[in-house]
Amino acid sequence: MNTQELIDRFLDGETTVEEEQELCRRFLAGPVDPELEPYAEFFRDMATLPVSEKPRRRLRLVRRWMAAAAVVAAVVVAGVWGYVRVENQQLAKTYEGSYVIVDGKRTDNLVSIKDEVSQLLADADRIEAHARSQEVIGDAEQEVLQGLSPKQRKQIERLLNE
């Protein structure tokens, strides 16, 4: 069996202690193929360990922890991806058709213009509220003026014009 096949079996946890010792001997024997060089230091270090089943058990444990970490990472990535997707759908519902013109260029990327559009909507709400209050003031003035006699109106107009 060639060295690469032994390494593959080792990484899959299928090697015997004798096969692992053979791997260590091959890497200790001298130069290795350039594609195997990344494994050289590991197997040379492994050759210094006493022969027992403990390293194999530790390796299995490490592999299990690595597999668990990979699953957790996959779940986190999926969660983040799902969150971003939902946020983009909400943006599309809220700001559909919105765009901003900056330096003469139209931008309709909702993610990048979300803050500007939110600010514009808030400004529009303030303007609308202000307009309503001005309307109320105008209506109140009309009510007051309608309740006055013509003589009282002329006196008020004279006072305002002075």
PDB file of C-alpha atoms in Angstrom, residues 2-160:
ATOM      1  CA  ASN A   2       1.413   3.415  -0.899  1.00  0.00           C
ATOM      2  CA  THR A   3       1.936   6.215   1.617  1.00  0.00           C
ATOM      3  CA  GLN A   4      -1.026   8.323   0.460  1.00  0.00           C
ATOM      4  CA  GLU A   5      -3.400   5.374   0.863  1.00  0.00           C
ATOM      5  CA  LEU A   6      -2.052   4.751   4.381  1.00  0.00           C
ATOM      6  CA  ILE A   7      -2.531   8.430   5.254  1.00  0.00           C
ATOM      7  CA  ASP A   8      -6.108   8.323   3.951  1.00  0.00           C
ATOM      8  CA  ARG A   9      -6.826   5.213   6.032  1.00  0.00           C
ATOM      9  CA  PHE A  10      -5.211   6.889   9.062  1.00  0.00           C
ATOM     10  CA  LEU A  11      -7.386  10.005   8.652  1.00  0.00           C
ATOM     11  CA  ASP A  12     -10.457   7.771   8.378  1.00  0.00           C
ATOM     12  CA  GLY A  13      -9.448   5.985  11.604  1.00  0.00           C
ATOM     13  CA  GLU A  14      -8.989   2.639   9.853  1.00  0.00           C
ATOM     14  CA  THR A  15      -5.280   1.959  10.394  1.00  0.00           C
ATOM     15  CA  THR A  16      -3.794  -0.566  12.780  1.00  0.00           C
ATOM     16  CA  VAL A  17      -1.002   0.296  15.192  1.00  0.00           C
ATOM     17  CA  GLU A  18       1.434  -1.512  12.853  1.00  0.00           C
ATOM     18  CA  GLU A  19       0.287   0.569   9.865  1.00  0.00           C
ATOM     19  CA  GLU A  20       0.694   3.757  11.875  1.00  0.00           C
ATOM     20  CA  GLN A  21       4.218   2.673  12.848  1.00  0.00           C
ATOM     21  CA  GLU A  22       4.942   2.014   9.157  1.00  0.00           C
ATOM     22  CA  LEU A  23       3.764   5.541   8.315  1.00  0.00           C
ATOM     23  CA  CYS A  24       6.076   6.954  10.978  1.00  0.00           C
ATOM     24  CA  ARG A  25       9.015   4.917   9.601  1.00  0.00           C
ATOM     25  CA  ARG A  26       8.367   6.122   6.044  1.00  0.00           C
ATOM     26  CA  PHE A  27       8.451   9.754   7.147  1.00  0.00           C
ATOM     27  CA  LEU A  28      11.540   9.183   9.313  1.00  0.00           C
ATOM     28  CA  ALA A  29      13.370   7.401   6.477  1.00  0.00           C
ATOM     29  CA  GLY A  30      14.153  10.554   4.564  1.00  0.00           C
ATOM     30  CA  PRO A  31      12.732  12.929   1.994  1.00  0.00           C
ATOM     31  CA  VAL A  32       9.077  12.489   1.066  1.00  0.00           C
ATOM     32  CA  ASP A  33       7.090  13.454  -2.016  1.00  0.00           C
ATOM     33  CA  PRO A  34       6.244  17.183  -2.005  1.00  0.00           C
ATOM     34  CA  GLU A  35       2.475  16.498  -1.839  1.00  0.00           C
ATOM     35  CA  LEU A  36       3.018  14.511   1.397  1.00  0.00           C
ATOM     36  CA  GLU A  37       5.200  17.162   3.033  1.00  0.00           C
ATOM     37  CA  PRO A  38       2.287  18.701   5.011  1.00  0.00           C
ATOM     38  CA  TYR A  39       1.990  15.382   6.916  1.00  0.00           C
ATOM     39  CA  ALA A  40       5.716  14.890   7.517  1.00  0.00           C
ATOM     40  CA  GLU A  41       6.074  16.832  10.761  1.00  0.00           C
ATOM     41  CA  PHE A  42       2.986  15.214  12.265  1.00  0.00           C
ATOM     42  CA  PHE A  43       4.149  11.647  11.578  1.00  0.00           C
ATOM     43  CA  ARG A  44       7.720  12.401  12.663  1.00  0.00           C
ATOM     44  CA  ASP A  45       6.347  13.744  15.953  1.00  0.00           C
ATOM     45  CA  MET A  46       4.056  10.741  16.264  1.00  0.00           C
ATOM     46  CA  ALA A  47       7.089   8.453  15.936  1.00  0.00           C
ATOM     47  CA  THR A  48       8.365   9.808  19.254  1.00  0.00           C
ATOM     48  CA  LEU A  49       5.228   8.694  21.126  1.00  0.00           C
ATOM     49  CA  PRO A  50       5.161   5.343  22.923  1.00  0.00           C
ATOM     50  CA  VAL A  51       3.300   2.598  21.094  1.00  0.00           C
ATOM     51  CA  SER A  52      -0.100   2.070  22.674  1.00  0.00           C
ATOM     52  CA  GLU A  53      -3.768   2.407  21.953  1.00  0.00           C
ATOM     53  CA  LYS A  54      -4.028   5.733  23.836  1.00  0.00           C
ATOM     54  CA  PRO A  55      -3.016   7.896  20.867  1.00  0.00           C
ATOM     55  CA  ARG A  56      -5.652   6.137  18.733  1.00  0.00           C
ATOM     56  CA  ARG A  57      -8.318   6.739  21.380  1.00  0.00           C
ATOM     57  CA  ARG A  58      -7.324  10.373  21.671  1.00  0.00           C
ATOM     58  CA  LEU A  59      -7.394  10.703  17.907  1.00  0.00           C
ATOM     59  CA  ARG A  60     -10.909   9.232  17.760  1.00  0.00           C
ATOM     60  CA  LEU A  61     -12.010  11.611  20.501  1.00  0.00           C
ATOM     61  CA  VAL A  62     -10.473  14.566  18.664  1.00  0.00           C
ATOM     62  CA  ARG A  63     -12.219  13.478  15.449  1.00  0.00           C
ATOM     63  CA  ARG A  64     -15.560  13.265  17.258  1.00  0.00           C
ATOM     64  CA  TRP A  65     -15.066  16.743  18.728  1.00  0.00           C
ATOM     65  CA  MET A  66     -14.100  18.077  15.300  1.00  0.00           C
ATOM     66  CA  ALA A  67     -17.206  16.503  13.772  1.00  0.00           C
ATOM     67  CA  ALA A  68     -19.373  18.036  16.505  1.00  0.00           C
ATOM     68  CA  ALA A  69     -17.731  21.422  15.953  1.00  0.00           C
ATOM     69  CA  ALA A  70     -18.403  21.121  12.218  1.00  0.00           C
ATOM     70  CA  VAL A  71     -22.083  20.387  12.897  1.00  0.00           C
ATOM     71  CA  VAL A  72     -22.352  23.367  15.256  1.00  0.00           C
ATOM     72  CA  ALA A  73     -20.644  25.600  12.686  1.00  0.00           C
ATOM     73  CA  ALA A  74     -23.051  24.389   9.991  1.00  0.00           C
ATOM     74  CA  VAL A  75     -26.052  25.129  12.221  1.00  0.00           C
ATOM     75  CA  VAL A  76     -24.731  28.622  13.011  1.00  0.00           C
ATOM     76  CA  VAL A  77     -24.079  29.371   9.337  1.00  0.00           C
ATOM     77  CA  ALA A  78     -27.554  28.109   8.412  1.00  0.00           C
ATOM     78  CA  GLY A  79     -29.092  30.251  11.160  1.00  0.00           C
ATOM     79  CA  VAL A  80     -27.278  33.383  10.036  1.00  0.00           C
ATOM     80  CA  TRP A  81     -28.174  32.682   6.416  1.00  0.00           C
ATOM     81  CA  GLY A  82     -31.830  32.225   7.389  1.00  0.00           C
ATOM     82  CA  TYR A  83     -31.830  35.445   9.431  1.00  0.00           C
ATOM     83  CA  VAL A  84     -30.336  37.436   6.545  1.00  0.00           C
ATOM     84  CA  ARG A  85     -32.859  35.928   4.157  1.00  0.00           C
ATOM     85  CA  VAL A  86     -35.819  36.844   6.400  1.00  0.00           C
ATOM     86  CA  GLU A  87     -34.423  40.347   6.932  1.00  0.00           C
ATOM     87  CA  ASN A  88     -34.097  40.827   3.164  1.00  0.00           C
ATOM     88  CA  GLN A  89     -37.694  39.652   2.668  1.00  0.00           C
ATOM     89  CA  GLN A  90     -38.908  42.117   5.308  1.00  0.00           C
ATOM     90  CA  LEU A  91     -36.917  44.897   3.659  1.00  0.00           C
ATOM     91  CA  ALA A  92     -38.485  44.028   0.315  1.00  0.00           C
ATOM     92  CA  LYS A  93     -41.993  44.158   1.804  1.00  0.00           C
ATOM     93  CA  THR A  94     -41.387  47.409   3.671  1.00  0.00           C
ATOM     94  CA  TYR A  95     -39.388  49.339   1.073  1.00  0.00           C
ATOM     95  CA  GLU A  96     -40.436  47.736  -2.205  1.00  0.00           C
ATOM     96  CA  GLY A  97     -39.902  50.157  -5.082  1.00  0.00           C
ATOM     97  CA  SER A  98     -37.796  52.555  -3.006  1.00  0.00           C
ATOM     98  CA  TYR A  99     -34.627  54.077  -4.346  1.00  0.00           C
ATOM     99  CA  VAL A 100     -32.184  56.857  -3.559  1.00  0.00           C
ATOM    100  CA  ILE A 101     -30.368  59.110  -5.989  1.00  0.00           C
ATOM    101  CA  VAL A 102     -26.865  59.971  -4.827  1.00  0.00           C
ATOM    102  CA  ASP A 103     -24.513  61.986  -7.034  1.00  0.00           C
ATOM    103  CA  GLY A 104     -26.867  61.463  -9.961  1.00  0.00           C
ATOM    104  CA  LYS A 105     -26.873  57.664  -9.632  1.00  0.00           C
ATOM    105  CA  ARG A 106     -29.988  55.702  -8.730  1.00  0.00           C
ATOM    106  CA  THR A 107     -29.486  53.077  -6.022  1.00  0.00           C
ATOM    107  CA  ASP A 108     -32.226  50.557  -5.274  1.00  0.00           C
ATOM    108  CA  ASN A 109     -30.192  48.064  -3.232  1.00  0.00           C
ATOM    109  CA  LEU A 110     -32.488  47.890  -0.194  1.00  0.00           C
ATOM    110  CA  VAL A 111     -29.760  46.729   2.162  1.00  0.00           C
ATOM    111  CA  SER A 112     -27.558  49.716   1.394  1.00  0.00           C
ATOM    112  CA  ILE A 113     -30.346  52.343   1.362  1.00  0.00           C
ATOM    113  CA  LYS A 114     -32.417  51.039   4.304  1.00  0.00           C
ATOM    114  CA  ASP A 115     -31.195  53.724   6.709  1.00  0.00           C
ATOM    115  CA  GLU A 116     -31.724  56.562   4.230  1.00  0.00           C
ATOM    116  CA  VAL A 117     -35.234  55.396   3.353  1.00  0.00           C
ATOM    117  CA  SER A 118     -36.106  55.012   7.050  1.00  0.00           C
ATOM    118  CA  GLN A 119     -34.888  58.575   7.691  1.00  0.00           C
ATOM    119  CA  LEU A 120     -36.900  59.893   4.740  1.00  0.00           C
ATOM    120  CA  LEU A 121     -40.052  58.170   5.988  1.00  0.00           C
ATOM    121  CA  ALA A 122     -39.504  59.578   9.479  1.00  0.00           C
ATOM    122  CA  ASP A 123     -39.056  63.073   7.984  1.00  0.00           C
ATOM    123  CA  ALA A 124     -42.248  62.632   5.952  1.00  0.00           C
ATOM    124  CA  ASP A 125     -44.158  61.629   9.095  1.00  0.00           C
ATOM    125  CA  ARG A 126     -42.874  64.754  10.904  1.00  0.00           C
ATOM    126  CA  ILE A 127     -43.851  67.002   8.000  1.00  0.00           C
ATOM    127  CA  GLU A 128     -47.299  65.423   7.845  1.00  0.00           C
ATOM    128  CA  ALA A 129     -47.805  65.898  11.591  1.00  0.00           C
ATOM    129  CA  HIS A 130     -46.677  69.530  11.291  1.00  0.00           C
ATOM    130  CA  ALA A 131     -49.072  70.114   8.379  1.00  0.00           C
ATOM    131  CA  ARG A 132     -51.940  68.647  10.389  1.00  0.00           C
ATOM    132  CA  SER A 133     -51.155  70.959  13.310  1.00  0.00           C
ATOM    133  CA  GLN A 134     -51.083  73.971  10.946  1.00  0.00           C
ATOM    134  CA  GLU A 135     -54.434  72.872   9.568  1.00  0.00           C
ATOM    135  CA  VAL A 136     -55.879  72.732  13.089  1.00  0.00           C
ATOM    136  CA  ILE A 137     -54.544  76.245  13.804  1.00  0.00           C
ATOM    137  CA  GLY A 138     -56.062  77.555  10.580  1.00  0.00           C
ATOM    138  CA  ASP A 139     -59.427  75.972  11.392  1.00  0.00           C
ATOM    139  CA  ALA A 140     -59.346  77.462  14.894  1.00  0.00           C
ATOM    140  CA  GLU A 141     -58.588  80.920  13.485  1.00  0.00           C
ATOM    141  CA  GLN A 142     -61.537  80.647  11.081  1.00  0.00           C
ATOM    142  CA  GLU A 143     -63.873  79.627  13.922  1.00  0.00           C
ATOM    143  CA  VAL A 144     -62.762  82.580  16.029  1.00  0.00           C
ATOM    144  CA  LEU A 145     -63.118  85.016  13.136  1.00  0.00           C
ATOM    145  CA  GLN A 146     -66.564  83.712  12.227  1.00  0.00           C
ATOM    146  CA  GLY A 147     -67.743  84.283  15.772  1.00  0.00           C
ATOM    147  CA  LEU A 148     -66.807  87.985  15.646  1.00  0.00           C
ATOM    148  CA  SER A 149     -68.940  90.857  14.517  1.00  0.00           C
ATOM    149  CA  PRO A 150     -67.795  92.843  11.482  1.00  0.00           C
ATOM    150  CA  LYS A 151     -66.777  95.738  13.727  1.00  0.00           C
ATOM    151  CA  GLN A 152     -64.605  93.450  15.919  1.00  0.00           C
ATOM    152  CA  ARG A 153     -62.974  91.973  12.839  1.00  0.00           C
ATOM    153  CA  LYS A 154     -61.977  95.418  11.559  1.00  0.00           C
ATOM    154  CA  GLN A 155     -60.462  96.288  14.951  1.00  0.00           C
ATOM    155  CA  ILE A 156     -58.375  93.078  14.954  1.00  0.00           C
ATOM    156  CA  GLU A 157     -57.254  93.695  11.350  1.00  0.00           C
ATOM    157  CA  ARG A 158     -56.200  97.256  12.292  1.00  0.00           C
ATOM    158  CA  LEU A 159     -54.223  95.929  15.311  1.00  0.00           C
ATOM    159  CA  LEU A 160     -52.491  93.288  13.157  1.00  0.00           C
TER     160      LEU A 160
END
